[in-house]
Coordinates of C-alpha atoms in Angstrom, one line a residue:
M1 CA 74.2 -123.7 0.7
S2 CA 72.0 -121.2 2.5
T3 CA 69.3 -119.2 0.8
Y4 CA 67.8 -115.8 1.7
P5 CA 64.2 -115.3 1.9
K6 CA 62.6 -113.6 -1.1
P7 CA 61.4 -110.1 -0.2
P8 CA 57.8 -109.5 -0.6
E9 CA 56.6 -108.0 -3.8
V10 CA 55.4 -104.3 -3.4
T11 CA 53.1 -102.8 -5.9
V12 CA 54.1 -99.2 -6.6
T13 CA 51.7 -96.8 -8.2
G14 CA 52.4 -93.3 -9.7
Y15 CA 55.3 -92.0 -11.6
P16 CA 58.7 -93.6 -11.3
A17 CA 61.1 -91.8 -9.1
S18 CA 63.3 -89.3 -11.0
S19 CA 66.9 -89.8 -11.0
A20 CA 67.6 -86.0 -11.8
P21 CA 69.2 -83.9 -9.1
P22 CA 67.0 -81.5 -7.1
P23 CA 66.5 -78.0 -8.6
P24 CA 68.6 -75.2 -7.2
P25 CA 67.2 -72.9 -4.6
P26 CA 65.2 -69.9 -5.8
F27 CA 67.1 -66.8 -6.8
T28 CA 66.4 -64.0 -4.3
A29 CA 67.4 -60.4 -4.1
S30 CA 69.7 -61.2 -1.1
T31 CA 71.6 -63.7 -3.1
A32 CA 71.5 -61.5 -6.3
Y33 CA 72.7 -58.2 -4.7
P34 CA 73.9 -57.7 -1.2
Y35 CA 72.2 -54.2 -0.8
P36 CA 68.5 -53.3 -0.7
A37 CA 66.9 -51.8 -3.8
P38 CA 66.8 -47.9 -3.7
P39 CA 63.4 -46.3 -3.1
P40 CA 61.7 -44.6 -6.0
P41 CA 62.2 -40.9 -6.5
P42 CA 59.6 -38.7 -4.8
Y43 CA 56.6 -37.7 -6.8
A44 CA 56.3 -34.1 -7.5
A45 CA 52.6 -33.0 -7.6
P46 CA 51.8 -30.4 -10.2
Y47 CA 51.4 -26.9 -8.8
H48 CA 48.1 -25.3 -9.7
H49 CA 47.8 -21.5 -9.9
P50 CA 44.2 -20.7 -9.0
Y51 CA 42.6 -18.1 -11.4
Q52 CA 42.1 -14.8 -9.6
P53 CA 39.5 -12.7 -11.5
Y54 CA 40.3 -9.1 -11.9
Q55 CA 38.7 -7.0 -9.2
S56 CA 37.8 -3.5 -10.5
P57 CA 38.5 -0.8 -7.9
Y58 CA 35.1 0.7 -8.6
R59 CA 33.4 -2.5 -7.8
L60 CA 35.4 -2.8 -4.6
F61 CA 34.3 0.7 -3.7
L62 CA 30.6 0.3 -4.7
R63 CA 30.0 -2.9 -2.8
P64 CA 30.4 -1.5 0.7
L65 CA 28.6 1.7 -0.4
M66 CA 25.6 -0.3 -1.6
I67 CA 25.5 -2.3 1.7
I68 CA 25.6 0.9 3.7
A69 CA 22.8 2.5 1.6
A70 CA 20.6 -0.6 2.0
A71 CA 21.2 -0.6 5.7
V72 CA 20.2 3.1 5.9
L73 CA 17.1 2.6 3.9
L74 CA 16.1 -0.4 5.9
A75 CA 16.6 1.5 9.2
A76 CA 14.6 4.5 7.8
G77 CA 11.8 2.2 6.7
I78 CA 11.6 0.5 10.1
T79 CA 11.6 3.9 11.9
T80 CA 8.9 5.2 9.7
F81 CA 6.8 2.1 10.3
I82 CA 7.2 2.4 14.1
V83 CA 6.3 6.1 14.0
W84 CA 3.3 5.3 11.8
L85 CA 2.1 2.7 14.4
V86 CA 2.5 5.2 17.2
I87 CA 0.8 8.2 15.5
R88 CA -1.8 6.1 13.6
P89 CA -2.8 8.7 10.9
R90 CA -6.2 8.2 9.4
L91 CA -7.6 9.1 6.0
P92 CA -9.5 12.4 5.8
E93 CA -13.2 12.4 5.4
F94 CA -14.9 14.3 2.5
S95 CA -18.5 15.1 1.8
V96 CA -20.5 17.5 -0.4
S97 CA -22.4 19.8 1.9
S98 CA -24.0 22.1 -0.7
A99 CA -23.8 22.8 -4.4
S100 CA -25.5 24.7 -7.2
V101 CA -25.3 25.2 -10.9
S102 CA -26.4 28.2 -12.9
G103 CA -26.4 29.3 -16.5
L104 CA -26.6 25.8 -17.8
S105 CA -27.0 25.6 -21.6
T106 CA -26.0 23.1 -24.1
D107 CA -25.9 22.7 -27.9
A108 CA -25.0 19.8 -30.1
Q109 CA -21.4 19.4 -28.7
S110 CA -20.7 22.0 -26.1
L111 CA -21.8 23.0 -22.6
T112 CA -21.8 26.2 -20.6
A113 CA -22.4 26.3 -16.9
S114 CA -21.1 27.6 -13.6
F115 CA -20.8 25.2 -10.6
N116 CA -20.4 26.2 -7.0
V117 CA -19.7 23.4 -4.5
A118 CA -18.8 23.3 -0.8
F119 CA -16.8 20.3 0.5
S120 CA -16.8 19.4 4.1
V121 CA -13.3 18.1 5.0
R122 CA -12.4 16.5 8.3
N123 CA -9.1 15.2 9.6
P124 CA -10.0 12.4 12.1
S125 CA -6.4 11.8 13.2
K126 CA -5.7 12.7 16.8
K127 CA -1.9 12.9 16.6
A128 CA -1.1 14.0 13.0
G129 CA -2.0 16.9 10.8
I130 CA -2.6 16.5 7.1
G131 CA -1.6 18.8 4.2
Y132 CA -2.8 19.0 0.6
D133 CA -0.7 20.4 -2.3
G134 CA -1.5 20.7 -6.0
V135 CA -5.3 20.4 -5.3
E136 CA -7.5 20.0 -8.4
A137 CA -11.3 19.7 -8.4
A138 CA -13.5 18.5 -11.3
V139 CA -17.1 18.0 -12.3
F140 CA -18.3 14.8 -14.0
Y141 CA -21.4 13.6 -15.7
G142 CA -21.8 9.9 -16.5
G143 CA -18.0 9.3 -16.1
D144 CA -17.1 12.1 -18.5
S145 CA -15.3 15.3 -17.4
V146 CA -17.3 18.6 -17.7
V147 CA -14.8 21.1 -16.2
K148 CA -12.0 21.2 -13.7
T149 CA -10.1 23.9 -11.8
T150 CA -7.2 24.3 -9.3
L151 CA -7.6 25.1 -5.6
P152 CA -5.1 26.6 -3.1
P153 CA -3.1 24.3 -0.8
L154 CA -4.6 23.4 2.5
Y155 CA -3.4 22.2 5.9
Q156 CA -5.5 20.7 8.7
G157 CA -4.4 20.1 12.2
S158 CA -5.4 16.9 14.1
G159 CA -9.1 16.7 14.6
N160 CA -9.8 19.8 12.4
S161 CA -12.9 20.2 10.2
T162 CA -13.2 22.8 7.5
I163 CA -15.2 23.8 4.4
V164 CA -13.5 23.9 1.1
R165 CA -15.3 25.9 -1.6
A166 CA -14.7 25.6 -5.3
R167 CA -16.1 27.4 -8.4
L168 CA -15.9 25.6 -11.7
V169 CA -16.9 27.4 -14.9
A170 CA -17.3 25.9 -18.3
V171 CA -17.8 28.2 -21.3
G172 CA -18.6 26.5 -24.5
T173 CA -16.6 23.4 -23.4
Y174 CA -16.7 20.5 -25.8
V175 CA -18.6 17.5 -24.4
P176 CA -19.6 14.2 -26.0
P177 CA -23.0 14.2 -27.8
G178 CA -24.2 11.6 -25.4
M179 CA -23.7 13.9 -22.4
V180 CA -25.8 16.7 -23.9
K181 CA -28.7 14.2 -24.6
G182 CA -28.4 12.6 -21.2
I183 CA -28.6 16.0 -19.3
A184 CA -31.6 17.1 -21.4
D185 CA -33.4 13.8 -20.9
D186 CA -32.8 13.7 -17.1
R187 CA -33.9 17.3 -16.7
A188 CA -37.1 16.7 -18.8
A189 CA -38.0 13.4 -17.2
K190 CA -37.2 13.8 -13.5
G191 CA -36.4 17.5 -13.0
T192 CA -33.1 16.5 -11.5
V193 CA -29.6 15.9 -13.0
S194 CA -26.9 14.0 -11.1
F195 CA -23.4 15.3 -11.4
G196 CA -20.3 13.9 -9.8
F197 CA -17.3 15.7 -8.2
A198 CA -13.7 14.7 -7.8
I199 CA -10.7 16.0 -6.0
R200 CA -7.0 15.1 -6.5
A201 CA -4.1 16.3 -4.4
A202 CA -0.6 15.4 -3.2
A203 CA -1.3 14.8 0.5
Y204 CA 1.1 14.3 3.4
F205 CA 0.8 13.7 7.2
R206 CA 2.8 15.7 9.7
S207 CA 3.4 15.2 13.4
G208 CA 6.2 17.4 14.9
A209 CA 9.3 16.8 12.8
W210 CA 7.9 13.6 11.3
R211 CA 6.7 14.0 7.7
P212 CA 6.8 11.0 5.4
R213 CA 6.6 11.2 1.7
Q214 CA 3.6 12.6 -0.2
H215 CA 0.8 10.3 -1.4
L216 CA -1.8 10.7 -4.1
L217 CA -5.1 11.5 -2.6
T218 CA -8.2 10.9 -4.8
V219 CA -11.8 11.8 -3.7
Y220 CA -14.9 10.7 -5.6
C221 CA -18.4 12.1 -4.9
D222 CA -20.8 10.3 -7.2
G223 CA -24.4 10.9 -7.9
V224 CA -25.0 14.4 -6.4
P225 CA -28.6 15.3 -7.4
F226 CA -29.3 18.8 -8.6
R227 CA -33.0 19.8 -8.7
F228 CA -33.8 22.2 -11.5
A229 CA -36.4 24.9 -10.8
N230 CA -36.0 26.0 -14.4
S231 CA -34.0 24.9 -17.5
T232 CA -30.7 26.7 -16.5
A233 CA -30.4 26.6 -12.6
G234 CA -30.2 23.6 -10.2
V235 CA -29.5 23.2 -6.5
F236 CA -28.3 20.4 -4.3
S237 CA -29.6 21.1 -0.8
G238 CA -28.6 18.0 1.1
P239 CA -28.3 15.9 3.1
Q240 CA -24.6 15.8 2.8
K241 CA -23.3 13.4 0.2
P242 CA -20.3 11.3 1.5
C243 CA -17.4 10.8 -0.8
K244 CA -15.0 7.9 -1.3
V245 CA -11.4 8.6 -0.4
Y246 CA -8.4 6.8 -1.9
F247 CA -4.8 7.1 -0.7
V248 CA -2.0 5.7 -2.9

């Protein structure tokens, strides 16, 4: 009797082999339904209505009008500036050439006097004349007004020099007590009293058809000494006293 060799022993590790049948294949769309899935419906974006502010017809009319007005003003300013550079107007020159006071008398709070003054006025501009309207002249002492008056208008051509005379009369005019004492003390101690003069006017330059707006002209002539030969009359005899000129 023949015998078969005994197969070698094989050591097997891990889990024992399963005797269950294999799992079915995965369930796919192709096997579930023969047609492709329909696409999703199109997304409708919300429609926004932008807010349109109410436009007033007056505002629509005024906006271009304001732009035009600004352009005209700018052009006029540039033109005036260019003409100013070409003509080069200069400030007038003022000085006190002569002056006198008579009938000066004071009491506790009033003053009486008659002032006569001659101003030398020169226009140094070579291409422009200068005019003065609404001219006023005044006398001061120590910063306080004594008397003032109005003068006629004046026009000077280029390079012109002229004398402007003014008469200012104060009759019993109220003045601060300190002014009365100051005048009396100056006259007694030094024999001279210093008064000041001022001129104000609306001035303008002119060259042909060019005439810009008026400016306020202010002239100050401080410390004009009057020598008194007696208690009531004093004279300023020179030399000429230059004045300060301001143009605004």
